[in-house]
Short mmCIF file of C-alpha atoms and ligand atoms in Angstrom, two decimals:
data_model
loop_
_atom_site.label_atom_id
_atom_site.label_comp_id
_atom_site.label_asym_id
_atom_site.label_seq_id
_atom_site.Cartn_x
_atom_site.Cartn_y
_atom_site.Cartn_z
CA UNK K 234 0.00 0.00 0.00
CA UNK K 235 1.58 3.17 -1.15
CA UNK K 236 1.16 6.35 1.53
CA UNK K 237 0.36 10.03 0.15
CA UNK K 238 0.86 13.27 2.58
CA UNK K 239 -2.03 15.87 1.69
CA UNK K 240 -2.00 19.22 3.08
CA UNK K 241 -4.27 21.07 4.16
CA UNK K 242 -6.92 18.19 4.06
CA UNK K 243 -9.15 19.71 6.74
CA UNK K 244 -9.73 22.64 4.06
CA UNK K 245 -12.57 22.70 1.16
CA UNK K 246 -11.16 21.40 -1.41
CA UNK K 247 -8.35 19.03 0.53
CA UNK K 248 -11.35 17.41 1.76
CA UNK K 249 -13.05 16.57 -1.16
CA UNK K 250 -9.91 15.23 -2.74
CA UNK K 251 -9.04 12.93 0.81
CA UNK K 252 -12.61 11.61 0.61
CA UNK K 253 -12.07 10.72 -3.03
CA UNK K 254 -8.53 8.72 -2.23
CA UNK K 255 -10.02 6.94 0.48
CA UNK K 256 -13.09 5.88 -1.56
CA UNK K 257 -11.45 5.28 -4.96
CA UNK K 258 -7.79 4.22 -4.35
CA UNK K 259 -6.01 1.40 -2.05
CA UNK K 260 -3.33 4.62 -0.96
CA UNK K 261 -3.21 5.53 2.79
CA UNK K 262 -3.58 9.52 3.23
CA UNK K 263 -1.74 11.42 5.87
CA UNK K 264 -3.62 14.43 6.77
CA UNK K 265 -1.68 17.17 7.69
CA UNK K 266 -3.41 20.27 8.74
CA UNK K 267 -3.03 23.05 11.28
CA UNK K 268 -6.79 23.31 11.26
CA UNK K 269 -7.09 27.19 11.02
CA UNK K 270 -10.60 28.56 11.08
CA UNK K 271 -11.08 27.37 7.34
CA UNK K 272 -9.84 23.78 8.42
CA UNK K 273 -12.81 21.58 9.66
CA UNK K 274 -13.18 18.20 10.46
CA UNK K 275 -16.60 17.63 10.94
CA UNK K 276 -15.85 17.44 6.97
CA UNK K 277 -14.34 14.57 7.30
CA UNK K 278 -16.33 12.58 10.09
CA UNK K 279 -17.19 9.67 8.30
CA UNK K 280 -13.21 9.07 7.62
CA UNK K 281 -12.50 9.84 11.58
CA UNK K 282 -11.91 6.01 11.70
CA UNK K 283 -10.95 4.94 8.47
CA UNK K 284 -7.71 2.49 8.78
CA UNK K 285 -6.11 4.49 5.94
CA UNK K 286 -6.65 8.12 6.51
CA UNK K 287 -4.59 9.29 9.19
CA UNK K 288 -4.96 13.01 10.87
CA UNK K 289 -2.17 15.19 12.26
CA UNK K 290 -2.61 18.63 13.54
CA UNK K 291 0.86 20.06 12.28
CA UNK K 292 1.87 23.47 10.51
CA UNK K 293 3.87 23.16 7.49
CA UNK K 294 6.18 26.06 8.68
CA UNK K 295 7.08 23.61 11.02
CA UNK K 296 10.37 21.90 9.53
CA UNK K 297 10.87 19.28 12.60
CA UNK K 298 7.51 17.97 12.70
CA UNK K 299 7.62 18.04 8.67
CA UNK K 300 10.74 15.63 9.03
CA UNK K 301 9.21 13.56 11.35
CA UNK K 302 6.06 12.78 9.55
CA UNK K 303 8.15 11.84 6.62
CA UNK K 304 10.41 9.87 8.31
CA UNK K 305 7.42 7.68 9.88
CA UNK K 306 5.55 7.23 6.62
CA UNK K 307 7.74 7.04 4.29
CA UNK K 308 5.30 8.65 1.53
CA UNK K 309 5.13 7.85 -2.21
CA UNK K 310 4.51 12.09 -3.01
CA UNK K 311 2.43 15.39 -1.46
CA UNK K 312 -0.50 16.86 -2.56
CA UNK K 313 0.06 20.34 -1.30
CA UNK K 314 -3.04 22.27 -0.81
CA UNK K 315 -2.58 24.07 2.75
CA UNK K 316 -2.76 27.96 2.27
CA UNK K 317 -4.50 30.92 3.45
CA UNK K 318 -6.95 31.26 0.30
CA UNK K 319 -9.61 34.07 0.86
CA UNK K 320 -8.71 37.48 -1.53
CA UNK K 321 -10.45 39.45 1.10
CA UNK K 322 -8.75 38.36 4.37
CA UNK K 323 -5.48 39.24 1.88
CA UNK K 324 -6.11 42.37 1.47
CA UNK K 325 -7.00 43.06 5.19
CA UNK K 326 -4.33 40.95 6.46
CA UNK K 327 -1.77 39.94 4.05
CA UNK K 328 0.71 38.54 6.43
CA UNK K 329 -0.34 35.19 7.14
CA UNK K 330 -0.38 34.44 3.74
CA UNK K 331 2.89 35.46 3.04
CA UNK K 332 3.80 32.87 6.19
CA UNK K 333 1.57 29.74 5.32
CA UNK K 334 1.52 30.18 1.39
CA UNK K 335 4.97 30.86 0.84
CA UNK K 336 7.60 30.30 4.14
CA UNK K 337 5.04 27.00 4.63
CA UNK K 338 5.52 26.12 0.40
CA UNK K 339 9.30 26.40 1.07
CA UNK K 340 9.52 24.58 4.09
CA UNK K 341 7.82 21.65 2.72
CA UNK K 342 9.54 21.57 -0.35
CA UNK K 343 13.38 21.32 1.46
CA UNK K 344 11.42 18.84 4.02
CA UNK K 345 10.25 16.89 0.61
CA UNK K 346 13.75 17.29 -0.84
CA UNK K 347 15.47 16.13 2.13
CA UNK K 348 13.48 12.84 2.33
CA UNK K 349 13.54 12.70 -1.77
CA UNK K 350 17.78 12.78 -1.63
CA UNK K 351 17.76 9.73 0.28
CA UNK K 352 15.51 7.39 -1.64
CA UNK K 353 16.96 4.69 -3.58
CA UNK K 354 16.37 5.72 -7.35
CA UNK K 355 13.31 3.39 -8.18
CA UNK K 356 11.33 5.47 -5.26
CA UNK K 357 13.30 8.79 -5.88
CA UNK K 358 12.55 8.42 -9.52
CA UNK K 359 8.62 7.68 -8.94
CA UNK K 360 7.98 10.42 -6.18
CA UNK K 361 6.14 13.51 -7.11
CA UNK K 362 5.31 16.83 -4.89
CA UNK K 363 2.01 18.01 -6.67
CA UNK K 364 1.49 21.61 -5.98
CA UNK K 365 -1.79 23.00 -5.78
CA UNK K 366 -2.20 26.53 -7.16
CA UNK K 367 -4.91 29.05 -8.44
CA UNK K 368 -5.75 30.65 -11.79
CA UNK K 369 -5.81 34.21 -9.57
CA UNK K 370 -1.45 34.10 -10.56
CA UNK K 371 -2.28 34.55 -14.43
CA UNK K 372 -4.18 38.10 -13.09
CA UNK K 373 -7.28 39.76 -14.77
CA UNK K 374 -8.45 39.13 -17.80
CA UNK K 375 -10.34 41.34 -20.56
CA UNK K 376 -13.57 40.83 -21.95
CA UNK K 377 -12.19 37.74 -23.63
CA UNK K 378 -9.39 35.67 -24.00
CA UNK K 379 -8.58 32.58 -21.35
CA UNK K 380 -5.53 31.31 -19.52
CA UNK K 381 -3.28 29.59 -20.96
CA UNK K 382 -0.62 27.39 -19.27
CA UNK K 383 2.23 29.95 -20.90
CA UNK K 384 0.56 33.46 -19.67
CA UNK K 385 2.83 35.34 -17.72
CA UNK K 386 2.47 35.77 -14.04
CA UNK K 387 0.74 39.01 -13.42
CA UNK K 388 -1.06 38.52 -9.72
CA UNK K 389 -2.94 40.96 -8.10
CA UNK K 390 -3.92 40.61 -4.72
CA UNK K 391 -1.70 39.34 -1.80
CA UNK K 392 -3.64 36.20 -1.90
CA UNK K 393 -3.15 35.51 -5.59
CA UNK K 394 0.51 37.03 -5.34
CA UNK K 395 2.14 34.96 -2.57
CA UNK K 396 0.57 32.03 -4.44
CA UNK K 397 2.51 32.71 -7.64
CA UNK K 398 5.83 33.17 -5.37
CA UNK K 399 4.82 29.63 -4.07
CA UNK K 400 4.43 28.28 -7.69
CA UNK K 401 7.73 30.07 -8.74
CA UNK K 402 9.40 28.06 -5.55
CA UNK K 403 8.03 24.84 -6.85
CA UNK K 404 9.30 25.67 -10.53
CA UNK K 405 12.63 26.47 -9.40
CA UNK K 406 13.01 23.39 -6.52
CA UNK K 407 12.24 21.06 -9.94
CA UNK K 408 14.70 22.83 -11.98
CA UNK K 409 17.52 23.32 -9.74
CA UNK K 410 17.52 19.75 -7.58
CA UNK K 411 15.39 18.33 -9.81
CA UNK K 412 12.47 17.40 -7.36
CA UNK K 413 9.72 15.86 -9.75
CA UNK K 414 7.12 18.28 -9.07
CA UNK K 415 4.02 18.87 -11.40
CA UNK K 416 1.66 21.80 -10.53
CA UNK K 417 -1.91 22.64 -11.61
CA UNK K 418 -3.46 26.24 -11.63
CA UNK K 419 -7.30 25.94 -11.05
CA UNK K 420 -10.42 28.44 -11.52
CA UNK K 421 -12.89 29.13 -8.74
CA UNK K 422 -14.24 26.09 -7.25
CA UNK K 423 -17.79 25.54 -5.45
CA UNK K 424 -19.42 22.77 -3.51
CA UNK K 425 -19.70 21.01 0.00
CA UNK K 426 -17.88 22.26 3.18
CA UNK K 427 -16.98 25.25 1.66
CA UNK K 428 -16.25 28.04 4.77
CA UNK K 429 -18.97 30.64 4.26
CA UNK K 430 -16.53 33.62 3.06
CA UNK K 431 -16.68 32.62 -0.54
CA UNK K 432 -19.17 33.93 -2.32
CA UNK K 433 -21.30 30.76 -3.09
CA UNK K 434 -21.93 29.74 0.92
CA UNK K 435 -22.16 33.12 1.97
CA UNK K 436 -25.15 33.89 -0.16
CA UNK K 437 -26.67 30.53 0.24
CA UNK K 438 -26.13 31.29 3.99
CA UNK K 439 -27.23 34.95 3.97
CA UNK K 440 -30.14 34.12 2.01
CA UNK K 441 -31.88 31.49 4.14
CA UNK K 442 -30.27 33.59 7.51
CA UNK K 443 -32.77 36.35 6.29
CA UNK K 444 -29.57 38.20 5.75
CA UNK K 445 -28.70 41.28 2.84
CA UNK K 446 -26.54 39.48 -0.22
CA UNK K 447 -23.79 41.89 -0.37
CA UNK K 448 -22.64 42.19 -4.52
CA UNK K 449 -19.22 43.64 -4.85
CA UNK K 450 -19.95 46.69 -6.99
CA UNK K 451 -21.93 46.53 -10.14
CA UNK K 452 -21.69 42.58 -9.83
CA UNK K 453 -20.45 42.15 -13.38
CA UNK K 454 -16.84 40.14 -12.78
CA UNK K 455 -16.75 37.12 -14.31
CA UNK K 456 -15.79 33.88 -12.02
CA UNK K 457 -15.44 30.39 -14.29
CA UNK K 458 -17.03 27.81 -12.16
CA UNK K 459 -15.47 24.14 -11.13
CA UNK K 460 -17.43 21.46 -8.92
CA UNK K 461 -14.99 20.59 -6.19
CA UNK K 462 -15.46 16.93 -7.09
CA UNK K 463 -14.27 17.56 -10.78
CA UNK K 464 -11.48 19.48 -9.16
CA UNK K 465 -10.77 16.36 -6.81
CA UNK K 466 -10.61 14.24 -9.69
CA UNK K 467 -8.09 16.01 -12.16
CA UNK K 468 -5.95 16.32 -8.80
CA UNK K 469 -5.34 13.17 -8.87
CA UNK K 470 -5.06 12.44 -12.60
CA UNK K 471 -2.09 15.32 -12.38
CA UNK K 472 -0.45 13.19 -9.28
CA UNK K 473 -0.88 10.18 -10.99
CA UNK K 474 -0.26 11.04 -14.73
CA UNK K 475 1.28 14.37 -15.09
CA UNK K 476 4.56 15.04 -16.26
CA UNK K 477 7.23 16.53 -13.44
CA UNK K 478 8.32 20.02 -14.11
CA UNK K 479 4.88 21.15 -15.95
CA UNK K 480 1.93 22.74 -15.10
CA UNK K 481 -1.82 22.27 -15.70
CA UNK K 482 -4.89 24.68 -16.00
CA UNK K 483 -8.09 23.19 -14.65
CA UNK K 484 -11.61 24.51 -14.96
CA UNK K 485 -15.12 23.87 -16.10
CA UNK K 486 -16.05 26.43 -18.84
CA UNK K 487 -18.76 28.02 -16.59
CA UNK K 488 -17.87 31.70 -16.98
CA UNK K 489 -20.64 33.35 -14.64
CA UNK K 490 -20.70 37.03 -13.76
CA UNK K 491 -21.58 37.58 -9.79
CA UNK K 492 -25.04 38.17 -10.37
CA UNK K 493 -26.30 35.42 -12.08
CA UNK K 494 -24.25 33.18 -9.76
CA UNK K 495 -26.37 34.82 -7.40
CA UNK K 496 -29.26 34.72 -9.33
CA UNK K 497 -29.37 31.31 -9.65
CA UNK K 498 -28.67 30.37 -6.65
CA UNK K 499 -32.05 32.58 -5.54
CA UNK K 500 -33.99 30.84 -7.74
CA UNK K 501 -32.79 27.43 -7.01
CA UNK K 502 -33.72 28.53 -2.91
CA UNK K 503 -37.09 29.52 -4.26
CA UNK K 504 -37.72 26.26 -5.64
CA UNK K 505 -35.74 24.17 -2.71
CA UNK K 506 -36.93 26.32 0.47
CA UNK K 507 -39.27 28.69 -0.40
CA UNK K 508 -39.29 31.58 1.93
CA UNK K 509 -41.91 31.98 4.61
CA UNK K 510 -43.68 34.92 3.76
CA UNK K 511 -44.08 34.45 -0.23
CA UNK K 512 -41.21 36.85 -1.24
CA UNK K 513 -38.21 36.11 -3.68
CA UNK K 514 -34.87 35.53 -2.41
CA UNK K 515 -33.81 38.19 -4.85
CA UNK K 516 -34.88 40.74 -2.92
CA UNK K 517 -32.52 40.51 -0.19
CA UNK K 518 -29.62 41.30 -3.12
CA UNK K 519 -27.69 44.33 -2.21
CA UNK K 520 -24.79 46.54 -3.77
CA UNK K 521 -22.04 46.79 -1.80
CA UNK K 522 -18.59 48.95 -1.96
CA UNK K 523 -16.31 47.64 -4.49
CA UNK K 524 -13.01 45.22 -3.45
CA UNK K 525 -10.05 46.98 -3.76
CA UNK K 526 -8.04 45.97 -6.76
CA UNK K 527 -11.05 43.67 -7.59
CA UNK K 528 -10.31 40.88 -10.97
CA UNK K 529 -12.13 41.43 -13.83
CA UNK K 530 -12.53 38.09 -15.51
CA UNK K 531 -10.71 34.77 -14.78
CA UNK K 532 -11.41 31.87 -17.41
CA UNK K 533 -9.30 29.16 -17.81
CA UNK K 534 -8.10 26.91 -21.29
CA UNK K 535 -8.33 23.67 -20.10
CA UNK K 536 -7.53 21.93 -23.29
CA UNK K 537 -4.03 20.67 -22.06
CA UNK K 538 -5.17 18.47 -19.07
CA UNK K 539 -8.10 17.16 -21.40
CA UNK K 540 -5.96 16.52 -24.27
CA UNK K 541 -2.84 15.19 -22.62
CA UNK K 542 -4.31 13.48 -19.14
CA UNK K 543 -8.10 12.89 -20.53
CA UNK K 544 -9.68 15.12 -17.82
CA UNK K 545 -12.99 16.42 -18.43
CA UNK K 546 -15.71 17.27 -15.44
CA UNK K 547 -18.83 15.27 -14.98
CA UNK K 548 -20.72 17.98 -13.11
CA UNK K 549 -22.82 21.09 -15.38
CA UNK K 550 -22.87 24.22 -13.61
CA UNK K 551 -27.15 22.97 -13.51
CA UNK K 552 -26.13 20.10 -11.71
CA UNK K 553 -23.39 21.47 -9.20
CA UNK K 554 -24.99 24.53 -8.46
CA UNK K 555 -28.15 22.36 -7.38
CA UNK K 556 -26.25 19.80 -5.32
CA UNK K 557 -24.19 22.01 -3.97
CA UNK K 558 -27.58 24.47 -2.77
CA UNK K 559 -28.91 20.90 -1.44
CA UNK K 560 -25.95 20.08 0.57
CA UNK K 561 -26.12 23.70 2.42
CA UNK K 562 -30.06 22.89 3.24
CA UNK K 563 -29.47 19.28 4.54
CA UNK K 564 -26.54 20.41 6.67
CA UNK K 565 -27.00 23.30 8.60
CA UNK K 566 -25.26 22.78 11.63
CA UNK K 567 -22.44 22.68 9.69
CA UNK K 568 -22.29 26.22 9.18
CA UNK K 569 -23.96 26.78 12.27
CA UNK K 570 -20.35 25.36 14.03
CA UNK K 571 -18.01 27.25 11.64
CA UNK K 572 -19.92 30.79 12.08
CA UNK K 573 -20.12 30.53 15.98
CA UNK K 574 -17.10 29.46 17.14
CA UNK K 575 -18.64 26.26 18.42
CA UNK K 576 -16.37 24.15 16.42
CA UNK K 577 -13.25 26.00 17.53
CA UNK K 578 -14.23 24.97 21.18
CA UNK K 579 -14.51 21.52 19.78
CA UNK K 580 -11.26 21.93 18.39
CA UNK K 581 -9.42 23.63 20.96
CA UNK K 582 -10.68 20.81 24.21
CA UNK K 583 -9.46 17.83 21.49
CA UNK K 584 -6.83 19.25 19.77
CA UNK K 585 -5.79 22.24 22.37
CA UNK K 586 -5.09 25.79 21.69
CA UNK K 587 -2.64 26.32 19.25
CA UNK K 588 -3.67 28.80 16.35
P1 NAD P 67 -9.41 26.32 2.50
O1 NAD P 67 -9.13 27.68 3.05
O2 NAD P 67 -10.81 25.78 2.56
O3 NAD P 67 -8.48 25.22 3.22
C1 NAD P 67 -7.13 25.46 3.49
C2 NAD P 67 -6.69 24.42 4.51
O4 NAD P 67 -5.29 24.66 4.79
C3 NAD P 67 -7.43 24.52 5.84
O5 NAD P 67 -7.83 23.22 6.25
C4 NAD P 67 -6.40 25.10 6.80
O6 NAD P 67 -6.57 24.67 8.14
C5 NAD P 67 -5.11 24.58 6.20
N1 NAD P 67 -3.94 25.42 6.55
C6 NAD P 67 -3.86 26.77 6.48
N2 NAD P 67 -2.64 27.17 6.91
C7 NAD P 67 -1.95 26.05 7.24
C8 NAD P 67 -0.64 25.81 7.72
N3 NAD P 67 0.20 26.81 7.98
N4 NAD P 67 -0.25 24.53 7.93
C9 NAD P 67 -1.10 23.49 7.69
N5 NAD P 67 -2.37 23.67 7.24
C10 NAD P 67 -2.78 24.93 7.02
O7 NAD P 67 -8.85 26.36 1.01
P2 NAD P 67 -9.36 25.59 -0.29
O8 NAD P 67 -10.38 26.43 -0.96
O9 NAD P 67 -9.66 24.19 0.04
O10 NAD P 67 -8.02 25.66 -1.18
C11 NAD P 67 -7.05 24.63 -1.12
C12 NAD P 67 -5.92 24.97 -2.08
O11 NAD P 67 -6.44 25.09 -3.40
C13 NAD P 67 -5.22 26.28 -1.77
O12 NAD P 67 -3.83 26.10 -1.99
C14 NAD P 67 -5.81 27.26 -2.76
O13 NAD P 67 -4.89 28.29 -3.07
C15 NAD P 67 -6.07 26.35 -3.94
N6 NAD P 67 -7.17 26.75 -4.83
C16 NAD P 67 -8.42 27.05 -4.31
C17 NAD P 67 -9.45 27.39 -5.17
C18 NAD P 67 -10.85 27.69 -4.67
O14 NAD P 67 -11.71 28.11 -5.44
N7 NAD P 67 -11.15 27.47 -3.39
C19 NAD P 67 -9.23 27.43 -6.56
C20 NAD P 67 -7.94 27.12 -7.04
C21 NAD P 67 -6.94 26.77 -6.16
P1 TYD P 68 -14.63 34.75 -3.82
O1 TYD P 68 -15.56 33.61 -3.58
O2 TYD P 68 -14.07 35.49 -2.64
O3 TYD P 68 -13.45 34.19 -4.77
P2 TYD P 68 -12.27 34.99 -5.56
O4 TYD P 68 -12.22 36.38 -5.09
O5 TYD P 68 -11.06 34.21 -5.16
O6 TYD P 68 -12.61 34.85 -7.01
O7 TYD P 68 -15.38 35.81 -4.75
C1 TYD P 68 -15.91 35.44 -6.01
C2 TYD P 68 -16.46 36.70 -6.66
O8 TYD P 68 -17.59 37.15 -5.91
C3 TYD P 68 -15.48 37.85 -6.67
O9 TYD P 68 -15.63 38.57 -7.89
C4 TYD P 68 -15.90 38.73 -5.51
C5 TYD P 68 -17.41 38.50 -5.45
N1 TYD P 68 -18.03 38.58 -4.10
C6 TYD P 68 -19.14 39.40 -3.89
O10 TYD P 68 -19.65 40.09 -4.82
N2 TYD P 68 -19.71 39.43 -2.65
C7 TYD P 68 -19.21 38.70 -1.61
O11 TYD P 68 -19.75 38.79 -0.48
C8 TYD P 68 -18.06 37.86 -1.84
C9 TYD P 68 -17.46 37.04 -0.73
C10 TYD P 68 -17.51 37.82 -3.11
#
C-alpha cells in the first residue's frame, strides 16, 4: 500500500480530494493540517476512523515535525493544498499568507527534498510533490481571451501574489535539484464544506439567515465555475499522470458574472426552500462597496489536461450549483459550528489551543 501526505486536508477542497482517495484508491492519506478557522473536520467525520486516513494537527512552517512525519511514513509524493486562500482576508491581512503560502511552500519543499535525496532511485525516480495553485497568478483578464498554461504571471492581490511566489518556488526546486514536481493552476471552485466567506456559501447562507446578499460593486466580474469533485478528480489524474516540471490549468467552462451566480442560486432557494412569507430571495440582493483591486474576468483553457491526461468534469454548472444548494439545506449545523465558534471549542478541548 503506497502512503500520500495531503496538506491542508481539513480545508474545502483538501477534503473533497481525501474523501475521493479513500473511496477510490487502495493509498493511505496522511492528513496534515493546522486546522485554522477554514480547516474543519466535521468534513471529514465519516473518515474519523478509516484504517487508511490518518490526521495530524501540524503546521507546514514547522520543519521538525515536517521531518518527522516523513520519516514515519515514508510517503510515495504530497498533494500540497494548505494555504490561506480568501482574496479578502489578503487584502485586510496579508501577512499570514505570506507565512503559510509561501515560508510554509518552502519549508515543505526542502522537508520533501530532504526525504527525496535519500531514496533509492526506483522510489526517488517515482515520487512527485504536486502543488496546488490558483488561476488568480495569471491576473485579470479582458472581456475575452482565457488562460493559458504559458501566460505570464501578473497577480494581483496578496492572496493571488504569494501564491505565484509559491508556484515560482516549486518551478525552481524542480529545476535546480530536480524534485519531480508537477503543478496545476485551477479556476474558482464551489461545492460542499466550503467556509462561508466565498461567495457561493455566503449567499446561500445569507439568504436562508434572512440576511442582505452583499454584490461587490456593479456585480459584473466574471468567475469560471469548477465542482470541487471535478477538481478532486483532475488532482489526482495530475499526481498520478502528469509530467514533473509542468503545469496544468483546470476549470469547467462556466464563466458566470456575480449576479447570475447569485441569481441562480435565488432561484434554485425559491424552488428548494421557499421563503416563509411568499417573497423572492432576490430581494434581499444588495450593492455593496467595491473590493479593492477587484479581478475582472478569470477563465481558464483547459484543453491541455483534457488533451494530454483525458480530464474532463462530470458535473454542469445545472447540476453542481443544485447539489451544492442541497448540501447547504441538509446540513445546517455545519455552518452553524463554523460561524459561531462552536467548532473552535470543539477543536481547541481535542486538539488544544494552538492557532
Ligand atoms: P481552505 O481555506 O478551505 O483550506 C485550506 C486548509 O489549509 C485549511 O484546512 C487550513 O486549516 C489549512 N492550513 C492553512 N494554513 C496552514 C498551515 N500553515 N499549515 C497546515 N495547514 C494549514 O482552502 P481551499 O479552498 O480548500 O483551497 C485549497 C488549495 O487550493 C489552496 O492552496 C488554494 O490556493 C487552492 N485553490 C483554491 C481554489 C478555490 O476556489 N477554493 C481554486 C484554485 C486553487
Ligand atoms: P470569492 O468567492 O471570494 O473568490 P475569488 O475572489 O477568489 O474569485 O469571490 C468570487 C467573486 O464574488 C469575486 O468577484 C468577488 C465577489 N463577491 C461578492 O460580490 N460578494 C461577496 O460577499 C463575496 C465574498 C464575493
Amino acid at each position: 500500500m503506497q502512503t500520500l501526505l495531503v496538506t491542508g486536508g481539513a480545508g474545502f477542497i483538501g477534503s473533497a480530494l481525501v474523501r475521493l482517495l479513500i473511496n477510490e484508491t487502495e493509498w493511505r492519506v496522511i492528513n496534515i493540517d493546522k486546522l485554522t478557522y477554514a480547516g474543519n473536520l466535521e468534513s471529514l467525520a465519516d473518515l474519523a476512523n478509516h484504517p487508511r486516513h490518518l490526521f495530524s494537527r501540524t503546521d507546514i512552517c514547522d520543519r521538525a515535525a515536517l521531518d518527522g512525519l516523513f520519516a514515519a511514513h515514508a510517503p510515495s509524493g504530497v498533494i500540497h493544498l494548505a494555504a490561506e486562500s480568501h482574496v479578502d482576508r489578503s487584502i485586510h491581512g496579508p501577512g499570514d499568507f505570506i507565512q503559510t503560502n509561501i515560508n510554509g511552500t518552502y519549508t515543505l519543499l526542502e522537508a520533501a527534498r530532504a526525504y527525496w535525496s535519500g531514496l533509492e532511485p526506483a522510489a526517488r525516480s517515482a515520487f512527485r510533490f504536486h502543488h496546488v495553485s490558483t488561476d488568480e497568478v495569471f491576473g485579470s483578464l479582458g472581456d475575452t481571451g482565457l488562460f493559458l498554461e504559458t501566460n505570464a504571471y501578473q497577480p494581483n492581490s496578496p492572496y493571488s501574489a504569494s501564491k505565484a511566489a509559491s508556484d515560482h518556488l516549486v518551478r525552481a526546486w524542480h529545476h535546480t535539484y530536480g524534485l519531480p514536481t508537477v503543478m496545476t493552476n485551477c479556476s474558482n471552485n464551489y461545492g460542499p464544506c466550503q467556509f462561508p466567506e466565498k461567495l457561493i456559501p455566503l449567499m446561500i447562507h445569507n439568504a436562508v439567515s434572512d440576511k442582505h446578499l452583499p454584490i461587490y460593486g456593479k456585480g459584473d466580474n466574471v468567475r469560471d465555475w469548477l465542482y470541487v469533485d471535478d477538481h478532486a478528480r483532475a488532482l489526482w489524474l495530475v499526481f498520478e499522470h502528469g509530467i514533473p516540471g509542468e503545469t496544468y490549468n483546470i476549470g469547467g467552462h462556466n464563466e458566470k458574472t456575480n449576479l447570475e451566480v447569485v441569481d441562480t442560486l435565488c432561484s434554485l432557494l425559491d424552488d428548494m426552500k421557499p421563503r416563509a412569507d411568499g417573497k423572492r430571495y432576490a430581494e434581499q440582493k444588495v450593492s455593496v462597496t467595491d473590493r479593492p483591486g477587484h479581478d475582472k474576468r478569470y477563465a481558464i483553457d483547459a484543453g491541455k489536461i483534457e488533451r494530454e491526461l483525458g480530464w474532463k468534469p462530470v458535473e454542469s454548472f445545472e447540476t453542481g450549483m443544485r447539489k451544492t444548494v442541497r448540501w447547504y439545506l441538509d446540513n445546517p449545523e455545519w455552518v452553524a459550528h463554523v460561524v459561531s465558534g462552536e467548532y473552535r471549542q470543539w477543536m481547541d478541548r481535542n486538539y488544544g489551543d494552538r492557532t
